[in-house]
CSV table of N, CA, C and O in Angstrom, one decimal:
chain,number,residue,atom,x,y,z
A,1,UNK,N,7.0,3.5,-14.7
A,1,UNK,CA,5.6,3.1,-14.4
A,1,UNK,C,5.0,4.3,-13.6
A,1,UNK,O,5.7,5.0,-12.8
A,2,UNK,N,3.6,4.6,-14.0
A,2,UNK,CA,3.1,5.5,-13.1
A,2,UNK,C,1.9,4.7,-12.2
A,2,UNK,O,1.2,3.8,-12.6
A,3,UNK,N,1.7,5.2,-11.3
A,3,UNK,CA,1.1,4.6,-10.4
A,3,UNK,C,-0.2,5.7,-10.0
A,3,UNK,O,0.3,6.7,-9.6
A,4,UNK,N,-1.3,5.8,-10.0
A,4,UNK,CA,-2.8,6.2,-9.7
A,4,UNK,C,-3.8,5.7,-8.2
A,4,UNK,O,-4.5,4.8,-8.0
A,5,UNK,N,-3.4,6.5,-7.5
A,5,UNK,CA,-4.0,5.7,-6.2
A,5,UNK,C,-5.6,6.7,-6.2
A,5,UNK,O,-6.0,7.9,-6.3
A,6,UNK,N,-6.0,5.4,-5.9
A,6,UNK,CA,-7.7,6.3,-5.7
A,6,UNK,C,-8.3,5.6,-4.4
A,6,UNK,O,-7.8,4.9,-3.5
A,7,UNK,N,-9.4,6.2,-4.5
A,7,UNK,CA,-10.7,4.9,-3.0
A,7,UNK,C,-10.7,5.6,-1.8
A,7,UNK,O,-11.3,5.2,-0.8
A,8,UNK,N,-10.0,6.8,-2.1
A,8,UNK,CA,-10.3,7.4,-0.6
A,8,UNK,C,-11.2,8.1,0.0
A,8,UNK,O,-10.8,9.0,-0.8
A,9,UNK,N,-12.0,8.6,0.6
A,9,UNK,CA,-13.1,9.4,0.9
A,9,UNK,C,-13.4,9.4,2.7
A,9,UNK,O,-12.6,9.3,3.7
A,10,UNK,N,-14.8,9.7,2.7
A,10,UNK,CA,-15.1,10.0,4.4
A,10,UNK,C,-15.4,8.9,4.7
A,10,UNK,O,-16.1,8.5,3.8
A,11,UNK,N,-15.4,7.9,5.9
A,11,UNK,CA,-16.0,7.2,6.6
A,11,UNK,C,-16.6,6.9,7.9
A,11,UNK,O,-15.7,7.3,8.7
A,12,UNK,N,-17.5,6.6,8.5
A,12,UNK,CA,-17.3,6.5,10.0
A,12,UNK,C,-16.5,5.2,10.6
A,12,UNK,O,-16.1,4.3,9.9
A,13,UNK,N,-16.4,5.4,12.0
A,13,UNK,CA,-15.8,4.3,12.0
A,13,UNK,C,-16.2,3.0,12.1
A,13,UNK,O,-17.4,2.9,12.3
A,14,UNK,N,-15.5,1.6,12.0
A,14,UNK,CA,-16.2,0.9,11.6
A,14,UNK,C,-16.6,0.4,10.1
A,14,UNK,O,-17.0,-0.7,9.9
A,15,UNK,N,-16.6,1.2,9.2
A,15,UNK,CA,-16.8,1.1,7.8
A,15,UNK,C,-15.5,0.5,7.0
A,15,UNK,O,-14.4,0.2,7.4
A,16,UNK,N,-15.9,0.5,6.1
A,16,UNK,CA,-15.2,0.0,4.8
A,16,UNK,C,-14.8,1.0,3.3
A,16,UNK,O,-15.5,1.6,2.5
A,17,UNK,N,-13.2,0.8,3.1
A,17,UNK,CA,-13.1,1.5,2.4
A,17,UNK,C,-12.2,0.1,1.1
A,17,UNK,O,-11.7,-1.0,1.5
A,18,UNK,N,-12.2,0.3,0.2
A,18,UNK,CA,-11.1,-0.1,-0.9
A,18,UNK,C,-10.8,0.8,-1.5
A,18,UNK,O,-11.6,1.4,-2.2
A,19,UNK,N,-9.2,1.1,-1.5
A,19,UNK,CA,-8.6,1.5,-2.2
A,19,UNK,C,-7.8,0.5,-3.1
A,19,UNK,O,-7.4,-0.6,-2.8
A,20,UNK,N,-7.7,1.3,-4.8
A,20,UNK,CA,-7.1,0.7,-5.7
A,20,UNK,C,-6.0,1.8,-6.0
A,20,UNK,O,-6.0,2.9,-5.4
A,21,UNK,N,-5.0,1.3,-7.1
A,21,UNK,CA,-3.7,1.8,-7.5
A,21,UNK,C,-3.5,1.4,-9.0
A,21,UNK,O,-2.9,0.4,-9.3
A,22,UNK,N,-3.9,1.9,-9.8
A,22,UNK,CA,-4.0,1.4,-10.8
A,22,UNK,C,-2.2,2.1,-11.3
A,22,UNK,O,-1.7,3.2,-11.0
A,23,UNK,N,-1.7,0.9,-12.2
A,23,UNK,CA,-0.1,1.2,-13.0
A,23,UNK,C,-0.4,1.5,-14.2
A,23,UNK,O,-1.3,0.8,-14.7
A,24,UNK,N,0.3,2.3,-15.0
A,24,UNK,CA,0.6,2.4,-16.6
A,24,UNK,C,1.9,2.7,-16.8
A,24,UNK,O,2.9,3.0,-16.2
A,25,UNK,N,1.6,2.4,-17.7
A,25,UNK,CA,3.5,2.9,-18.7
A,25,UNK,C,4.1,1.3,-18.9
A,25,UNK,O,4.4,0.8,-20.0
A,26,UNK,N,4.2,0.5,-17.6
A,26,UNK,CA,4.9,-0.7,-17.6
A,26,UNK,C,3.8,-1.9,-17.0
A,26,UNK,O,2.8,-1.6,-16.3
A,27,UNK,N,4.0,-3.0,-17.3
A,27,UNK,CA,3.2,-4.4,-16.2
A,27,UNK,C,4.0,-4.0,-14.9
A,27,UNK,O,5.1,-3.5,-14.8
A,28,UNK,N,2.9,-4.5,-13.8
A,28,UNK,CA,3.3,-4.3,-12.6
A,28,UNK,C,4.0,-5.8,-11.8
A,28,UNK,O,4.3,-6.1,-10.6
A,29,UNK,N,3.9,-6.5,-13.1
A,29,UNK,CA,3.8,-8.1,-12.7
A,29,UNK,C,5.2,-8.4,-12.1
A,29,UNK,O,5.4,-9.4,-11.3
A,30,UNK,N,6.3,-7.6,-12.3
A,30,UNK,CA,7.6,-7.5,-11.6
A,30,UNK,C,8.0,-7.0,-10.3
A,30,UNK,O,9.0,-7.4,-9.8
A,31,UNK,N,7.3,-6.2,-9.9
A,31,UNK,CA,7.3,-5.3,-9.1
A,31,UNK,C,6.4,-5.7,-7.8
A,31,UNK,O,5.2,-6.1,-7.8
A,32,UNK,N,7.3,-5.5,-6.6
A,32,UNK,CA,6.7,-5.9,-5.5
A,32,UNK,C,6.0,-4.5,-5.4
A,32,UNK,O,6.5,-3.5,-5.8
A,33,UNK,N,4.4,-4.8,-4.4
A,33,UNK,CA,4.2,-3.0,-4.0
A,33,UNK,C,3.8,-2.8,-2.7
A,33,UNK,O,3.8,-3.7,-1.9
A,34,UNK,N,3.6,-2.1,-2.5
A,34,UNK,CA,3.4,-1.4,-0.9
A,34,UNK,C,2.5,-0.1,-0.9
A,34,UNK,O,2.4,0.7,-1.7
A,35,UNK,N,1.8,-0.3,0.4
A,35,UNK,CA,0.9,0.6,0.8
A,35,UNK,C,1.3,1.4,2.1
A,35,UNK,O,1.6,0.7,3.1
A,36,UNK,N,1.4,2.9,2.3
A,36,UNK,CA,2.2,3.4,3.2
A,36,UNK,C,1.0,4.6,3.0
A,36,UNK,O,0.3,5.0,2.0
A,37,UNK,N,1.4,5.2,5.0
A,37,UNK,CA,0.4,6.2,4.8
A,37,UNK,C,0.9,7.2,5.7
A,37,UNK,O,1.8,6.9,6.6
A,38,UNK,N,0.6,8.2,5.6
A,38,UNK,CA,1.2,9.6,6.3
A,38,UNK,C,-0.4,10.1,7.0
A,38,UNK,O,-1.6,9.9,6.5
A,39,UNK,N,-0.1,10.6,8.1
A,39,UNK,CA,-1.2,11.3,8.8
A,39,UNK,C,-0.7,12.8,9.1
A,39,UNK,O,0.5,13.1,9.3
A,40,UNK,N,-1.6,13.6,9.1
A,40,UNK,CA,-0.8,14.9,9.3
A,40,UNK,C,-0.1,15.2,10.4
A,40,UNK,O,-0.7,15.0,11.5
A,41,UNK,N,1.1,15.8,10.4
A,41,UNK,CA,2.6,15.7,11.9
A,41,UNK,C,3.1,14.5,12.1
A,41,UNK,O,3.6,14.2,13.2
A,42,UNK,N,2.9,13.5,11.0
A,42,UNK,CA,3.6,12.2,11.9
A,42,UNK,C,4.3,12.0,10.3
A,42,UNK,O,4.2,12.7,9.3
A,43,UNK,N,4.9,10.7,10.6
A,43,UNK,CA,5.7,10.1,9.7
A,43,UNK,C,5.6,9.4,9.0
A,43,UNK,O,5.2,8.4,9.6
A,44,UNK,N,5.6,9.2,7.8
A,44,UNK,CA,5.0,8.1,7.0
A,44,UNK,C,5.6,6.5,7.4
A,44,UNK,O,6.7,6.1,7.8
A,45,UNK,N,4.1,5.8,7.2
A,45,UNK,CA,4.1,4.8,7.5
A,45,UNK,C,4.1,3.7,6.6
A,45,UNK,O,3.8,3.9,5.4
A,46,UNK,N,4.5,2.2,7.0
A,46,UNK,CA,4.5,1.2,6.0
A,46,UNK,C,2.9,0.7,6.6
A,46,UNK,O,2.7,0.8,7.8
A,47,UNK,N,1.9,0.2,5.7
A,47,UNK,CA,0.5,-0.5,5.7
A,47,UNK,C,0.6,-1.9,5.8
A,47,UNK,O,0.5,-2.6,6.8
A,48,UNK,N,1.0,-2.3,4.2
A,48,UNK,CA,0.9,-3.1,3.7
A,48,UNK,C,1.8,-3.5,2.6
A,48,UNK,O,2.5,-2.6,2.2
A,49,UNK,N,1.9,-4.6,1.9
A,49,UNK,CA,3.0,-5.3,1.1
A,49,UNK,C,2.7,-6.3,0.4
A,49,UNK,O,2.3,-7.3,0.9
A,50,UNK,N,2.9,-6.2,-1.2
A,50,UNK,CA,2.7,-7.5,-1.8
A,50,UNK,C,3.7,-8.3,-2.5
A,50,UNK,O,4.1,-8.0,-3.7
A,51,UNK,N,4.0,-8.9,-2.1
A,51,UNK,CA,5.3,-9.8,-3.7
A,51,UNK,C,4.9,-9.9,-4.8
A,51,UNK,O,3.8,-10.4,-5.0
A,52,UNK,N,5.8,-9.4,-6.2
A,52,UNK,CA,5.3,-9.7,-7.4
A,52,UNK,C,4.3,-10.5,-7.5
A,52,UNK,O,3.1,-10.1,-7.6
A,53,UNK,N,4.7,-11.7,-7.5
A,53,UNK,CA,3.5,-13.1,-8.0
A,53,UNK,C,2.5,-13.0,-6.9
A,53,UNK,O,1.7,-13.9,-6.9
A,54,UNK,N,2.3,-12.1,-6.0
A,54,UNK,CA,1.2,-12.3,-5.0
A,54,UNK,C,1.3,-13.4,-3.5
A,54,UNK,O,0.7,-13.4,-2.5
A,55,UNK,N,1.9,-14.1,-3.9
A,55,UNK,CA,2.3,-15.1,-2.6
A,55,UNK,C,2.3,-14.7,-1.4
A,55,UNK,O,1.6,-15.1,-0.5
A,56,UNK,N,3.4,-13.8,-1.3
A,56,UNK,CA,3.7,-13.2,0.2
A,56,UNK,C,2.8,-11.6,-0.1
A,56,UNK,O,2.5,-10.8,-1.0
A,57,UNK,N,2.6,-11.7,1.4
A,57,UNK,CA,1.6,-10.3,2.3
A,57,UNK,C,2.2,-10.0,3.4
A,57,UNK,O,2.6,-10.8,4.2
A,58,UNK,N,2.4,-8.5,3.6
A,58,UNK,CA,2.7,-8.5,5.2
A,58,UNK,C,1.8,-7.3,5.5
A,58,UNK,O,1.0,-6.8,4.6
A,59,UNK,N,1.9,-7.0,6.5
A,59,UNK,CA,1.1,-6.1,7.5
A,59,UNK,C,1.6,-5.4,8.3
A,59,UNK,O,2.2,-6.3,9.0
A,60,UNK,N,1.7,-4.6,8.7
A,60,UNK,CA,1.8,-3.8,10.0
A,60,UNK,C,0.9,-4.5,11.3
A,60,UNK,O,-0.1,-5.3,11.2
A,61,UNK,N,1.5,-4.2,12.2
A,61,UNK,CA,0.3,-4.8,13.3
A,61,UNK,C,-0.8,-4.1,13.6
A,61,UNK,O,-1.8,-4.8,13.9
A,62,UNK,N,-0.9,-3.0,13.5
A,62,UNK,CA,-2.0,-1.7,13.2
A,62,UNK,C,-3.2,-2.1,12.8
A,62,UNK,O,-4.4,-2.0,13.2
A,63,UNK,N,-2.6,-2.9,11.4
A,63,UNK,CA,-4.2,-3.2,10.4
A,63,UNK,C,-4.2,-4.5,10.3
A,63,UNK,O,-5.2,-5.0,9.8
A,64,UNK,N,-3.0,-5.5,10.9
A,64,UNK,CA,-3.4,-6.8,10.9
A,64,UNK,C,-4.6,-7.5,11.4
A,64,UNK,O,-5.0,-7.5,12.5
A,65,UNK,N,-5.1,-8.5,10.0
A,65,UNK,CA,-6.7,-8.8,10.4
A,65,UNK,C,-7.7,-7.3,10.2
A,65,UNK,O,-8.7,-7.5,10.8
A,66,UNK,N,-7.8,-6.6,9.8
A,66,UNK,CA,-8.3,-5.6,9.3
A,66,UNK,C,-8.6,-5.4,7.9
A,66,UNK,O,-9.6,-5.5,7.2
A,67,UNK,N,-6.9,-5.0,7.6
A,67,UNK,CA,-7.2,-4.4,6.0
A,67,UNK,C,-6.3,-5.9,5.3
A,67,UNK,O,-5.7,-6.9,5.9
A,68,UNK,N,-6.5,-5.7,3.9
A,68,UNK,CA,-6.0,-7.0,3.4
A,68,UNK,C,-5.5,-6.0,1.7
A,68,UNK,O,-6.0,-5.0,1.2
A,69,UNK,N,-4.6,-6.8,1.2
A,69,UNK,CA,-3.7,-6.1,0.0
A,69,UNK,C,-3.9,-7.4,-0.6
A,69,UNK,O,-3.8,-8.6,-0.2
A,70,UNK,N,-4.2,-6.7,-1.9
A,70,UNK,CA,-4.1,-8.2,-3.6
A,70,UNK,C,-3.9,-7.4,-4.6
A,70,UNK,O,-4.1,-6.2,-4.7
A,71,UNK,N,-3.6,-8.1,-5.4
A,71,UNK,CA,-3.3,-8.0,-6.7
A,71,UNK,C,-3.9,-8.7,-7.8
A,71,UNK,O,-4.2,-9.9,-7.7
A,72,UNK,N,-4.3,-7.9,-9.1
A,72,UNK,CA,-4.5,-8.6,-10.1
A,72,UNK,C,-3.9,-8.1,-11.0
A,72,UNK,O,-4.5,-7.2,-11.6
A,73,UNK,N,-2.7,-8.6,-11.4
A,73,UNK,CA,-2.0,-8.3,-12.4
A,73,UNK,C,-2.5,-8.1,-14.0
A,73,UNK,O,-2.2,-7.1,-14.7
A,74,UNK,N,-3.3,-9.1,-14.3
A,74,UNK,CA,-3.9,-8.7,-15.7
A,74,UNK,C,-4.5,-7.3,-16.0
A,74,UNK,O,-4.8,-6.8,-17.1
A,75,UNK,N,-4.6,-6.8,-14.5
A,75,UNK,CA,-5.7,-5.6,-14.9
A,75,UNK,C,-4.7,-4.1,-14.3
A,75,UNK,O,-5.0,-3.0,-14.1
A,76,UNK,N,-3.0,-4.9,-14.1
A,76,UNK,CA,-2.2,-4.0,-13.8
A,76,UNK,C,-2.7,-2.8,-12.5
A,76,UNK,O,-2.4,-1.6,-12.4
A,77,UNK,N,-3.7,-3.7,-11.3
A,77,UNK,CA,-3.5,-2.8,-10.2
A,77,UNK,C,-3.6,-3.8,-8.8
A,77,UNK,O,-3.9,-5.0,-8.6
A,78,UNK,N,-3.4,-2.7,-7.9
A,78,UNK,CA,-3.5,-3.6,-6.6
A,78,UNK,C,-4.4,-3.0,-5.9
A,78,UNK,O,-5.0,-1.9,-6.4
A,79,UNK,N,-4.8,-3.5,-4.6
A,79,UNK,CA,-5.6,-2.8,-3.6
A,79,UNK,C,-5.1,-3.3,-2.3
A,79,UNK,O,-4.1,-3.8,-1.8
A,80,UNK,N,-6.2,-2.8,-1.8
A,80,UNK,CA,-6.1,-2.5,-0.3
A,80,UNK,C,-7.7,-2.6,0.4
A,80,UNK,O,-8.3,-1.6,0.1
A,81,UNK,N,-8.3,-3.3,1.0
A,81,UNK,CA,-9.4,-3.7,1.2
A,81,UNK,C,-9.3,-3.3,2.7
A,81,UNK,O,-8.6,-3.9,3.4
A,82,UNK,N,-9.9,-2.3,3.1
A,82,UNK,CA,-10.0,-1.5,4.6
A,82,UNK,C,-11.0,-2.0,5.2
A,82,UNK,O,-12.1,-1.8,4.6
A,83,UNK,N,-11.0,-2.6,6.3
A,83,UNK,CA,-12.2,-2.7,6.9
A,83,UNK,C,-12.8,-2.3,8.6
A,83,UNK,O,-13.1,-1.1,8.5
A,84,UNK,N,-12.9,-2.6,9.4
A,84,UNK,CA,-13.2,-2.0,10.8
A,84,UNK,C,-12.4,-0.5,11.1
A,84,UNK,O,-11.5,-0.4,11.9
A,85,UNK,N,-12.9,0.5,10.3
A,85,UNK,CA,-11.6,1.1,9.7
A,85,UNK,C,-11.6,2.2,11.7
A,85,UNK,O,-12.6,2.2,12.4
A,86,UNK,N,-10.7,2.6,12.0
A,86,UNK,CA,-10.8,3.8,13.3
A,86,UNK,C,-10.2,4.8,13.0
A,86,UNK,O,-9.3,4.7,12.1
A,87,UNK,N,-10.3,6.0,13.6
A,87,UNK,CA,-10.2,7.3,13.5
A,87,UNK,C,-8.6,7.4,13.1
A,87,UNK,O,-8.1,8.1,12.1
A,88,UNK,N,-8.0,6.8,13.9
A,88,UNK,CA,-6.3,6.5,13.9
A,88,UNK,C,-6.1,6.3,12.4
A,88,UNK,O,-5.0,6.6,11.9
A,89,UNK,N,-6.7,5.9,11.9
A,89,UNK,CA,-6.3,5.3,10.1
A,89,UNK,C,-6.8,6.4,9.1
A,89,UNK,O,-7.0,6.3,7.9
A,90,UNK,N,-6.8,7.2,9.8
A,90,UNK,CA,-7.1,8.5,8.9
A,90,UNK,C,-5.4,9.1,8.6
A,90,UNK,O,-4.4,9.2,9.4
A,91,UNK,N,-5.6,9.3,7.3
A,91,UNK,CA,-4.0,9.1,6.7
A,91,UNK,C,-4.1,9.6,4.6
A,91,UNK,O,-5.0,9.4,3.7
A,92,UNK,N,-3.0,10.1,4.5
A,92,UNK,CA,-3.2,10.0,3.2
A,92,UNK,C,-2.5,8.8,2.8
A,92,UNK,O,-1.6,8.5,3.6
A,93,UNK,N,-2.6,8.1,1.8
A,93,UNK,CA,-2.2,6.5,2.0
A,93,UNK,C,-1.6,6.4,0.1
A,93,UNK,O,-2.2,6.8,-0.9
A,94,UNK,N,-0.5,5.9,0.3
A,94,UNK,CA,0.1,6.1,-0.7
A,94,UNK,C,0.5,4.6,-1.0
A,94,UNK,O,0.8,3.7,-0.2
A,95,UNK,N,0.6,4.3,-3.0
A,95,UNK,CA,0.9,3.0,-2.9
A,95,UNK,C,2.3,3.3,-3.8
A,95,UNK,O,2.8,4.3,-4.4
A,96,UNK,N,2.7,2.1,-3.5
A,96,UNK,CA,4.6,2.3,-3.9
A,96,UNK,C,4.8,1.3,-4.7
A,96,UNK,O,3.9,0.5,-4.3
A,97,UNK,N,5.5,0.8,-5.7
A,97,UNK,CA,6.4,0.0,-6.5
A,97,UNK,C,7.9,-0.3,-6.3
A,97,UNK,O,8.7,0.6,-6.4
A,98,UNK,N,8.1,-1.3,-6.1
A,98,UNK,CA,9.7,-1.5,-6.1
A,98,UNK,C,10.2,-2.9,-6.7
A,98,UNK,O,10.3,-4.0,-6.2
A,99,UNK,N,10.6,-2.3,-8.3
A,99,UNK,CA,11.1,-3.0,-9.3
A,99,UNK,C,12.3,-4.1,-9.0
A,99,UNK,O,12.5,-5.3,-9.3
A,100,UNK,N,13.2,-3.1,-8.3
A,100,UNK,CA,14.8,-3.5,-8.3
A,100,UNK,C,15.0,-3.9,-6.8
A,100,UNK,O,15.6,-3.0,-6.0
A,101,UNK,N,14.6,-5.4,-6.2
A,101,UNK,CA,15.0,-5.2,-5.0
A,101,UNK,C,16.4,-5.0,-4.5
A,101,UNK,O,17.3,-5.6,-5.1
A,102,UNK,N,16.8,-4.2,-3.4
A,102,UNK,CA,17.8,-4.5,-3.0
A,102,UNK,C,18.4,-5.7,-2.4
A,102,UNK,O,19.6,-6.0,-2.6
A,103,UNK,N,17.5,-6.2,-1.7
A,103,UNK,CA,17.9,-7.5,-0.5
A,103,UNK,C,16.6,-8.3,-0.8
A,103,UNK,O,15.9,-7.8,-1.6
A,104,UNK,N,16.2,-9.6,-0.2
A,104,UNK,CA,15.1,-10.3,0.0
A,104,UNK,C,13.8,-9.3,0.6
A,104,UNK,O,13.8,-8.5,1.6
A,105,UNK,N,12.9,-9.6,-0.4
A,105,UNK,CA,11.7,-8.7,-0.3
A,105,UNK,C,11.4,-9.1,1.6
A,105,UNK,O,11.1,-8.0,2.0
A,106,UNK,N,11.4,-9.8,2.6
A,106,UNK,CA,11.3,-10.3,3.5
A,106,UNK,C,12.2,-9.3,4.5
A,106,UNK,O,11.8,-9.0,5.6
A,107,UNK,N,12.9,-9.1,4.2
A,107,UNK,CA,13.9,-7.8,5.1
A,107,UNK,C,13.3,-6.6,4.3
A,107,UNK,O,13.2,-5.8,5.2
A,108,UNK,N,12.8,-6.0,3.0
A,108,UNK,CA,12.7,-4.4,2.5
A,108,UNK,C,11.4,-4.3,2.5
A,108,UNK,O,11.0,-3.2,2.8
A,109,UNK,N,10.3,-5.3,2.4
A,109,UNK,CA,9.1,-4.4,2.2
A,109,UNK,C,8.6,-3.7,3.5
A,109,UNK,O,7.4,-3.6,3.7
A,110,UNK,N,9.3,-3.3,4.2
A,110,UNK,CA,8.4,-1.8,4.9
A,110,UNK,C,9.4,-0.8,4.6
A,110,UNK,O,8.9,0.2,5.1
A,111,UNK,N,10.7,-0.5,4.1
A,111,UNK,CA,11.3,0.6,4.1
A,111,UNK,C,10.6,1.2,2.8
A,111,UNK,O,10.5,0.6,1.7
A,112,UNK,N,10.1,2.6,3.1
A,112,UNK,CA,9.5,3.3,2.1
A,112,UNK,C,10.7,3.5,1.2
A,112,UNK,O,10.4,3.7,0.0
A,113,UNK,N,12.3,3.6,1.6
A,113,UNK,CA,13.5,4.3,0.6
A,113,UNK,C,13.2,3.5,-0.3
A,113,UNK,O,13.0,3.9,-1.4
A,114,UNK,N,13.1,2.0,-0.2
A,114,UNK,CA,12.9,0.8,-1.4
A,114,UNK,C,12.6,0.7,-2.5
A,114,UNK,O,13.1,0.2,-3.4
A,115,UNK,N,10.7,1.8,-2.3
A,115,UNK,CA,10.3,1.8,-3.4
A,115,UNK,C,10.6,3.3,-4.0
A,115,UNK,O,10.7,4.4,-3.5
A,116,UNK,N,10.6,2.5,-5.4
A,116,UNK,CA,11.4,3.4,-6.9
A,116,UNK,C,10.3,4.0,-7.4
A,116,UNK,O,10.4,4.9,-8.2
A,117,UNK,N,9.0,3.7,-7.1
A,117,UNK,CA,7.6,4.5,-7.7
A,117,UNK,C,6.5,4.8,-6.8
A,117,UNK,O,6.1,3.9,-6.1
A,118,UNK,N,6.1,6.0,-6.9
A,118,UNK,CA,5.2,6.1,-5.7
A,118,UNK,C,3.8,7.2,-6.6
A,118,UNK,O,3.9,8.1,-7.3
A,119,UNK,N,2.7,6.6,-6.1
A,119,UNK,CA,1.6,7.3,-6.2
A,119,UNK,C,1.1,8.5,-5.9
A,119,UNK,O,1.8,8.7,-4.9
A,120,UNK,N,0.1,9.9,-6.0
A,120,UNK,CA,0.0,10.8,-5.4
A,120,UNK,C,-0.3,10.9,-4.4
A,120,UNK,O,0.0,11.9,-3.8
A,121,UNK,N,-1.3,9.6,-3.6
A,121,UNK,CA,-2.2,9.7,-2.4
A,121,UNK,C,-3.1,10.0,-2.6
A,121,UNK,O,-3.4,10.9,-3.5
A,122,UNK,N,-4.3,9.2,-1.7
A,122,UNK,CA,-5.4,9.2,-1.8
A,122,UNK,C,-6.0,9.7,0.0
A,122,UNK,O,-5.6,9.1,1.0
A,123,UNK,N,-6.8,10.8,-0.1
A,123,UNK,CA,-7.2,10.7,1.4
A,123,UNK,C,-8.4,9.9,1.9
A,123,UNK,O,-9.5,9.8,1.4
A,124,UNK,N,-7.9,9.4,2.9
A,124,UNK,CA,-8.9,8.5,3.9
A,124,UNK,C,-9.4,8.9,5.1
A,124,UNK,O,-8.5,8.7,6.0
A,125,UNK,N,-10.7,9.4,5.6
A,125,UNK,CA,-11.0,10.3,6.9
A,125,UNK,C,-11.9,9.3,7.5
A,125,UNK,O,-12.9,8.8,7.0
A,126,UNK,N,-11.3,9.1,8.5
A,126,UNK,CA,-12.3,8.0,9.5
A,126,UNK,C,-12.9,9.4,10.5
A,126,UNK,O,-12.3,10.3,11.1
A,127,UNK,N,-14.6,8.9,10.5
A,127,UNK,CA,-14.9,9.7,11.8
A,127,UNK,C,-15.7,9.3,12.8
A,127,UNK,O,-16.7,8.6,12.5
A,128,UNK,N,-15.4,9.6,14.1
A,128,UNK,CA,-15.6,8.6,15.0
A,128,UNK,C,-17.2,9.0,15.6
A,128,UNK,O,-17.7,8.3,16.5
């Protein structure tokens, strides 16, 4: 599967961004996905998380109550709905696929090793 992450651009803070991830090659309808973001000198980060069927969501505490992750599988993409966004969330933000869990999605969706497909990044600049 390839994965296309877009929605990124300038904001102030406080604003609103959506980013989407659009998949090709395969349905995404198997595949749990994840949103993770790198800021420049730091480490990449886990965002956000969705279960195949959409059920389960998790969050970082960072963006909890903030940003929100869904899926619509018929249209083969996911998002990421950013909102009160702050300077700190300036990041290039990458969305991930992971087909083959290893363990209960409940213990792996924040380990970035997990996922098997990953997007190019999209940049997101909050300014204060």
């Amino acid at each position: 599967v390839q994965l296309q992450a877009s929605g990124g651009g300038l904001v102030q803070s406080g604003g609103s961004l959506r980013l989407s991830c659009a998949a090709s090659g395969q349905t995404i309808s198997s595949y749990d996905m994840g949103w993770f973001r790198q800021a420049p000198g730091k480490e990449r980060e886990f965002v956000a998380a969705i279960s195949r069927n959409g059920g389960i969501r998790y969050y970082a505490d960072s963006v909890k109550g903030r940003f929100t992750i869904s899926r619509d599988n018929a249209k083969n993409t996911v998002y990421l709905q950013m909102n009160g966004l702050k300077p700190e969330d300036t990041a290039v933000y990458y969305c991930a696929g992971d087909r083959i869990r290893s363990t209960t999605f409940s213990a792996t969706y924040s380990w970035w090793n997990e996922y098997e497909y990953w997007g190019q990044g999209t940049l997101v600049t909050v300014s204060s």
